[in-house]
PDB file of C-alpha atoms in Angstrom:
ATOM      1  CA  MET A 187      -0.072   0.042   0.046  1.00  0.00           C
ATOM      2  CA  THR A 188       1.333   3.317  -0.844  1.00  0.00           C
ATOM      3  CA  ASN A 189       1.709   6.023   1.822  1.00  0.00           C
ATOM      4  CA  PRO A 190       0.215   9.100   0.884  1.00  0.00           C
ATOM      5  CA  GLY A 191       2.531  11.327   3.201  1.00  0.00           C
ATOM      6  CA  ALA A 192       1.358  14.125   5.360  1.00  0.00           C
ATOM      7  CA  ARG A 193      -1.815  15.834   4.398  1.00  0.00           C
ATOM      8  CA  THR A 194      -3.497  19.219   5.124  1.00  0.00           C
ATOM      9  CA  ALA A 195      -6.989  20.570   4.980  1.00  0.00           C
ATOM     10  CA  THR A 196      -8.944  23.409   6.182  1.00  0.00           C
ATOM     11  CA  VAL A 197     -12.223  23.621   8.250  1.00  0.00           C
ATOM     12  CA  GLY A 198     -15.103  23.961   6.052  1.00  0.00           C
ATOM     13  CA  THR A 199     -13.334  23.199   2.706  1.00  0.00           C
ATOM     14  CA  LYS A 200     -13.944  19.809   1.069  1.00  0.00           C
ATOM     15  CA  ALA A 201     -10.927  17.480   1.110  1.00  0.00           C
ATOM     16  CA  THR A 202     -10.379  14.328  -0.977  1.00  0.00           C
ATOM     17  CA  LEU A 203      -7.808  11.734  -1.032  1.00  0.00           C
ATOM     18  CA  GLN A 204      -7.497   8.461  -3.397  1.00  0.00           C
ATOM     19  CA  LEU A 205      -5.671   5.579  -1.578  1.00  0.00           C
ATOM     20  CA  ALA A 206      -3.737   3.460  -3.619  1.00  0.00           C
ATOM     21  CA  ALA A 207      -2.357  -0.063  -3.315  1.00  0.00           C
ATOM     22  CA  SER A 208      -0.684  -2.540  -5.875  1.00  0.00           C
ATOM     23  CA  GLY A 209      -0.314  -6.366  -6.100  1.00  0.00           C
ATOM     24  CA  GLY A 210      -2.286  -8.983  -4.251  1.00  0.00           C
ATOM     25  CA  THR A 211      -5.966 -10.037  -5.660  1.00  0.00           C
ATOM     26  CA  THR A 212      -8.551  -7.567  -6.412  1.00  0.00           C
ATOM     27  CA  PRO A 213     -10.932  -6.458  -5.491  1.00  0.00           C
ATOM     28  CA  TYR A 214      -9.527  -4.243  -2.556  1.00  0.00           C
ATOM     29  CA  THR A 215     -11.471  -3.651   0.637  1.00  0.00           C
ATOM     30  CA  TRP A 216     -10.541  -0.281   2.271  1.00  0.00           C
ATOM     31  CA  ARG A 217     -10.766   0.960   5.888  1.00  0.00           C
ATOM     32  CA  ALA A 218      -9.364   4.070   7.574  1.00  0.00           C
ATOM     33  CA  THR A 219      -9.280   4.777  11.380  1.00  0.00           C
ATOM     34  CA  ARG A 220      -8.892   8.015  13.183  1.00  0.00           C
ATOM     35  CA  LEU A 221      -9.814  10.303  10.147  1.00  0.00           C
ATOM     36  CA  PRO A 222     -10.473  13.950  10.876  1.00  0.00           C
ATOM     37  CA  ALA A 223     -14.124  14.666  11.873  1.00  0.00           C
ATOM     38  CA  GLY A 224     -16.204  14.894   8.704  1.00  0.00           C
ATOM     39  CA  LEU A 225     -13.983  12.539   6.596  1.00  0.00           C
ATOM     40  CA  THR A 226     -14.999   9.101   5.582  1.00  0.00           C
ATOM     41  CA  VAL A 227     -13.628   6.439   3.053  1.00  0.00           C
ATOM     42  CA  ASN A 228     -15.686   4.594   0.587  1.00  0.00           C
ATOM     43  CA  LYS A 229     -15.348   1.221  -1.090  1.00  0.00           C
ATOM     44  CA  SER A 230     -13.052   2.545  -3.802  1.00  0.00           C
ATOM     45  CA  GLY A 231     -10.586   3.912  -1.353  1.00  0.00           C
ATOM     46  CA  VAL A 232     -11.504   7.513  -1.578  1.00  0.00           C
ATOM     47  CA  VAL A 233     -11.449   9.618   1.477  1.00  0.00           C
ATOM     48  CA  SER A 234     -13.530  12.664   1.202  1.00  0.00           C
ATOM     49  CA  GLY A 235     -15.851  14.978   3.095  1.00  0.00           C
ATOM     50  CA  THR A 236     -15.718  18.386   4.722  1.00  0.00           C
ATOM     51  CA  PRO A 237     -13.486  18.551   7.872  1.00  0.00           C
ATOM     52  CA  ARG A 238     -15.526  20.117  10.985  1.00  0.00           C
ATOM     53  CA  VAL A 239     -12.793  20.468  13.613  1.00  0.00           C
ATOM     54  CA  ALA A 240      -9.172  21.708  13.428  1.00  0.00           C
ATOM     55  CA  GLY A 241      -6.451  19.536  14.819  1.00  0.00           C
ATOM     56  CA  ILE A 242      -3.853  16.793  13.956  1.00  0.00           C
ATOM     57  CA  TRP A 243      -4.820  13.239  13.339  1.00  0.00           C
ATOM     58  CA  THR A 244      -2.802  10.244  12.915  1.00  0.00           C
ATOM     59  CA  VAL A 245      -4.691   8.297  10.299  1.00  0.00           C
ATOM     60  CA  THR A 246      -4.210   4.497   9.765  1.00  0.00           C
ATOM     61  CA  ALA A 247      -5.327   3.151   6.428  1.00  0.00           C
ATOM     62  CA  THR A 248      -5.722  -0.601   5.634  1.00  0.00           C
ATOM     63  CA  VAL A 249      -6.293  -2.330   2.451  1.00  0.00           C
ATOM     64  CA  THR A 250      -7.447  -5.983   2.293  1.00  0.00           C
ATOM     65  CA  ASP A 251      -7.292  -8.042  -0.786  1.00  0.00           C
ATOM     66  CA  ALA A 252      -9.779 -10.832  -2.069  1.00  0.00           C
ATOM     67  CA  ALA A 253      -7.220 -13.358  -0.360  1.00  0.00           C
ATOM     68  CA  ARG A 254      -7.647 -11.622   2.837  1.00  0.00           C
ATOM     69  CA  ARG A 255      -4.061 -10.370   2.820  1.00  0.00           C
ATOM     70  CA  SER A 256      -3.751  -6.767   4.273  1.00  0.00           C
ATOM     71  CA  ALA A 257      -1.349  -3.851   4.466  1.00  0.00           C
ATOM     72  CA  SER A 258      -1.489  -0.893   6.284  1.00  0.00           C
ATOM     73  CA  VAL A 259       0.213   2.696   6.444  1.00  0.00           C
ATOM     74  CA  SER A 260      -0.067   5.612   8.783  1.00  0.00           C
ATOM     75  CA  PHE A 261       0.262   9.310   8.054  1.00  0.00           C
ATOM     76  CA  THR A 262      -0.895  12.806   9.660  1.00  0.00           C
ATOM     77  CA  TRP A 263      -3.764  14.956   8.521  1.00  0.00           C
ATOM     78  CA  THR A 264      -3.682  18.262   9.853  1.00  0.00           C
ATOM     79  CA  VAL A 265      -6.773  20.398   9.651  1.00  0.00           C
ATOM     80  CA  ALA A 266      -6.276  24.216  10.114  1.00  0.00           C
ATOM     81  CA  HIS A 267      -8.966  26.850  10.956  1.00  0.00           C
ATOM     82  CA  ALA A 268     -10.419  28.676   8.029  1.00  0.00           C
ATOM     83  CA  VAL A 269      -9.404  32.211   7.603  1.00  0.00           C
ATOM     84  CA  CYS A 270     -12.356  34.684   7.624  1.00  0.00           C
ATOM     85  CA  ARG A 271     -11.220  37.434   5.284  1.00  0.00           C
ATOM     86  CA  PRO A 272     -11.931  41.001   5.854  1.00  0.00           C
ATOM     87  CA  VAL A 273     -14.603  42.665   3.396  1.00  0.00           C
ATOM     88  CA  THR A 274     -14.710  46.195   2.488  1.00  0.00           C
ATOM     89  CA  ASN A 275     -17.459  48.496   0.916  1.00  0.00           C
ATOM     90  CA  ALA A 276     -15.900  51.555  -0.525  1.00  0.00           C
ATOM     91  CA  THR A 277     -18.852  52.777  -2.294  1.00  0.00           C
ATOM     92  CA  ASP A 278     -19.955  56.337  -1.004  1.00  0.00           C
ATOM     93  CA  VAL A 279     -23.292  56.390   0.487  1.00  0.00           C
ATOM     94  CA  ARG A 280     -24.641  59.894   1.083  1.00  0.00           C
ATOM     95  CA  ILE A 281     -25.886  60.991   4.445  1.00  0.00           C
ATOM     96  CA  ARG A 282     -28.828  63.593   4.074  1.00  0.00           C
ATOM     97  CA  ASP A 283     -30.014  65.713   7.097  1.00  0.00           C
ATOM     98  CA  LEU A 284     -32.209  63.836   9.636  1.00  0.00           C
ATOM     99  CA  THR A 285     -32.075  60.479   7.466  1.00  0.00           C
ATOM    100  CA  GLN A 286     -29.979  57.429   7.468  1.00  0.00           C
ATOM    101  CA  ALA A 287     -27.499  55.892   5.052  1.00  0.00           C
ATOM    102  CA  VAL A 288     -27.140  52.123   4.878  1.00  0.00           C
ATOM    103  CA  SER A 289     -23.800  50.381   3.384  1.00  0.00           C
ATOM    104  CA  SER A 290     -23.597  46.612   3.220  1.00  0.00           C
ATOM    105  CA  VAL A 291     -20.990  43.967   3.018  1.00  0.00           C
ATOM    106  CA  ASN A 292     -21.656  40.203   1.996  1.00  0.00           C
ATOM    107  CA  VAL A 293     -19.627  37.952   4.054  1.00  0.00           C
ATOM    108  CA  THR A 294     -18.975  34.487   2.456  1.00  0.00           C
ATOM    109  CA  GLY A 295     -16.440  31.475   3.140  1.00  0.00           C
ATOM    110  CA  CYS A 296     -16.311  31.809   6.778  1.00  0.00           C
ATOM    111  CA  VAL A 297     -16.772  28.835   9.040  1.00  0.00           C
ATOM    112  CA  GLY A 298     -19.196  29.195  12.248  1.00  0.00           C
ATOM    113  CA  ARG A 299     -19.471  32.245  14.383  1.00  0.00           C
ATOM    114  CA  ALA A 300     -17.715  35.556  14.180  1.00  0.00           C
ATOM    115  CA  SER A 301     -15.111  36.341  16.818  1.00  0.00           C
ATOM    116  CA  THR A 302     -15.127  37.935  20.273  1.00  0.00           C
ATOM    117  CA  ALA A 303     -12.923  40.712  18.985  1.00  0.00           C
ATOM    118  CA  SER A 304     -14.557  41.582  15.575  1.00  0.00           C
ATOM    119  CA  LYS A 305     -13.703  44.871  13.848  1.00  0.00           C
ATOM    120  CA  ALA A 306     -15.421  47.375  11.991  1.00  0.00           C
ATOM    121  CA  GLU A 307     -13.266  49.973  10.598  1.00  0.00           C
ATOM    122  CA  VAL A 308     -15.447  52.914   9.689  1.00  0.00           C
ATOM    123  CA  HIS A 309     -14.665  55.991   7.605  1.00  0.00           C
ATOM    124  CA  VAL A 310     -17.386  58.624   7.488  1.00  0.00           C
ATOM    125  CA  ARG A 311     -17.085  62.201   5.985  1.00  0.00           C
ATOM    126  CA  HIS A 312     -19.156  64.538   7.935  1.00  0.00           C
ATOM    127  CA  SER A 313     -18.915  68.062   9.160  1.00  0.00           C
ATOM    128  CA  ALA A 314     -20.275  67.205  12.630  1.00  0.00           C
ATOM    129  CA  ARG A 315     -19.896  63.981  13.852  1.00  0.00           C
ATOM    130  CA  GLY A 316     -21.652  64.679  17.100  1.00  0.00           C
ATOM    131  CA  GLN A 317     -24.965  64.360  15.063  1.00  0.00           C
ATOM    132  CA  LEU A 318     -24.350  60.876  13.885  1.00  0.00           C
ATOM    133  CA  VAL A 319     -25.393  57.363  15.334  1.00  0.00           C
ATOM    134  CA  VAL A 320     -23.447  54.680  13.780  1.00  0.00           C
ATOM    135  CA  GLU A 321     -24.692  50.912  14.174  1.00  0.00           C
ATOM    136  CA  LEU A 322     -23.523  47.607  12.860  1.00  0.00           C
ATOM    137  CA  VAL A 323     -26.587  45.143  11.978  1.00  0.00           C
ATOM    138  CA  ALA A 324     -25.875  41.579  11.874  1.00  0.00           C
ATOM    139  CA  PRO A 325     -27.444  39.194   9.258  1.00  0.00           C
ATOM    140  CA  ASP A 326     -30.228  38.145  11.834  1.00  0.00           C
ATOM    141  CA  GLY A 327     -31.084  41.891  12.517  1.00  0.00           C
ATOM    142  CA  THR A 328     -29.383  42.058  15.745  1.00  0.00           C
ATOM    143  CA  VAL A 329     -28.097  45.810  16.271  1.00  0.00           C
ATOM    144  CA  TYR A 330     -24.563  46.596  17.676  1.00  0.00           C
ATOM    145  CA  PRO A 331     -24.074  50.310  18.391  1.00  0.00           C
ATOM    146  CA  LEU A 332     -20.702  51.749  17.459  1.00  0.00           C
ATOM    147  CA  HIS A 333     -20.924  55.480  17.622  1.00  0.00           C
ATOM    148  CA  VAL A 334     -23.714  57.340  19.475  1.00  0.00           C
ATOM    149  CA  ARG A 335     -23.611  61.198  18.925  1.00  0.00           C
ATOM    150  CA  ALA A 336     -20.081  61.488  20.307  1.00  0.00           C
ATOM    151  CA  GLY A 337     -17.470  64.141  19.163  1.00  0.00           C
ATOM    152  CA  GLY A 338     -19.498  67.409  18.967  1.00  0.00           C
ATOM    153  CA  THR A 339     -18.759  69.599  16.037  1.00  0.00           C
ATOM    154  CA  ALA A 340     -15.572  67.842  15.070  1.00  0.00           C
ATOM    155  CA  ASN A 341     -15.359  66.520  11.468  1.00  0.00           C
ATOM    156  CA  ASN A 342     -15.599  62.855  10.383  1.00  0.00           C
ATOM    157  CA  ILE A 343     -15.352  59.500  11.969  1.00  0.00           C
ATOM    158  CA  ASP A 344     -12.111  57.469  11.308  1.00  0.00           C
ATOM    159  CA  GLN A 345     -12.166  54.749  13.774  1.00  0.00           C
ATOM    160  CA  VAL A 346     -11.783  50.830  14.323  1.00  0.00           C
ATOM    161  CA  PHE A 347     -14.618  49.528  16.595  1.00  0.00           C
ATOM    162  CA  THR A 348     -14.008  46.247  18.420  1.00  0.00           C
ATOM    163  CA  ARG A 349     -17.039  44.277  19.442  1.00  0.00           C
ATOM    164  CA  ASN A 350     -17.908  40.671  20.529  1.00  0.00           C
ATOM    165  CA  LEU A 351     -19.935  39.225  17.642  1.00  0.00           C
ATOM    166  CA  SER A 352     -19.517  35.690  18.918  1.00  0.00           C
ATOM    167  CA  GLY A 353     -23.241  35.165  19.059  1.00  0.00           C
ATOM    168  CA  GLU A 354     -23.738  35.724  15.305  1.00  0.00           C
ATOM    169  CA  ASN A 355     -22.872  33.411  12.211  1.00  0.00           C
ATOM    170  CA  ALA A 356     -20.113  35.053  10.312  1.00  0.00           C
ATOM    171  CA  ASN A 357     -21.569  34.644   6.890  1.00  0.00           C
ATOM    172  CA  GLY A 358     -24.428  36.618   5.673  1.00  0.00           C
ATOM    173  CA  VAL A 359     -25.073  40.371   4.835  1.00  0.00           C
ATOM    174  CA  TRP A 360     -23.721  42.832   7.302  1.00  0.00           C
ATOM    175  CA  ARG A 361     -25.015  46.545   7.288  1.00  0.00           C
ATOM    176  CA  LEU A 362     -23.504  49.689   8.465  1.00  0.00           C
ATOM    177  CA  ARG A 363     -26.342  51.972   9.387  1.00  0.00           C
ATOM    178  CA  VAL A 364     -25.428  55.770   9.880  1.00  0.00           C
ATOM    179  CA  ARG A 365     -28.220  58.107  10.955  1.00  0.00           C
ATOM    180  CA  ASP A 366     -28.109  61.968  11.120  1.00  0.00           C
ATOM    181  CA  ALA A 367     -30.001  62.820  14.081  1.00  0.00           C
ATOM    182  CA  LYS A 368     -29.782  66.685  13.929  1.00  0.00           C
ATOM    183  CA  ARG A 369     -30.632  69.185  11.265  1.00  0.00           C
ATOM    184  CA  GLY A 370     -27.700  71.333   9.521  1.00  0.00           C
ATOM    185  CA  ASP A 371     -24.810  69.147   8.491  1.00  0.00           C
ATOM    186  CA  ILE A 372     -24.562  66.532   5.620  1.00  0.00           C
ATOM    187  CA  GLY A 373     -21.947  64.021   4.717  1.00  0.00           C
ATOM    188  CA  TYR A 374     -21.266  60.598   3.487  1.00  0.00           C
ATOM    189  CA  VAL A 375     -20.314  57.172   4.069  1.00  0.00           C
ATOM    190  CA  ASP A 376     -16.683  56.844   2.529  1.00  0.00           C
ATOM    191  CA  ARG A 377     -15.833  53.205   3.248  1.00  0.00           C
ATOM    192  CA  TRP A 378     -15.961  50.504   5.942  1.00  0.00           C
ATOM    193  CA  THR A 379     -14.261  47.282   6.378  1.00  0.00           C
ATOM    194  CA  LEU A 380     -15.675  44.462   8.525  1.00  0.00           C
ATOM    195  CA  ASP A 381     -12.954  41.910   9.929  1.00  0.00           C
ATOM    196  CA  LEU A 382     -14.818  38.872  11.909  1.00  0.00           C
TER     197      LEU A 382
END
């Protein structure tokens, strides 16, 4: 039986491995023990599935031929956490007097929940940031206040806000909602980045 060598995979991303053997009498029967959670081996010797848990597994694969002769190999399979990449919306959204502006990002490819130290980097151009209420809205509608009428008549918001978003699924449409709460000044959402 051929040893496939050390293998790597990522949580939430499909993995496949064709086990191989030569000699003996076909057909072969395949077995694999201590596979990463989410992976299985079929009757053709194909290991496949989507890993669910990060870690390092020592896998033992065994092939048995029609004459009941068997051979085994062992190898490691390392499963890493998926990287949830930051997402940016750089499209300007105008903030009119006494109205709200909404800018959205669609997060995909993440696994599980957002982190306990998720970051929203917000850049808003406005002539009186003390008039603004800025909120992050999760895909399920939960609202997380970021900035509530702080800063008086100072210009603009350029800030990174850190929040515990671990109660939220990472994937989905997240919205930055900016409300002008007082008449007299206008501006726009310049850009923002969400890093879960």
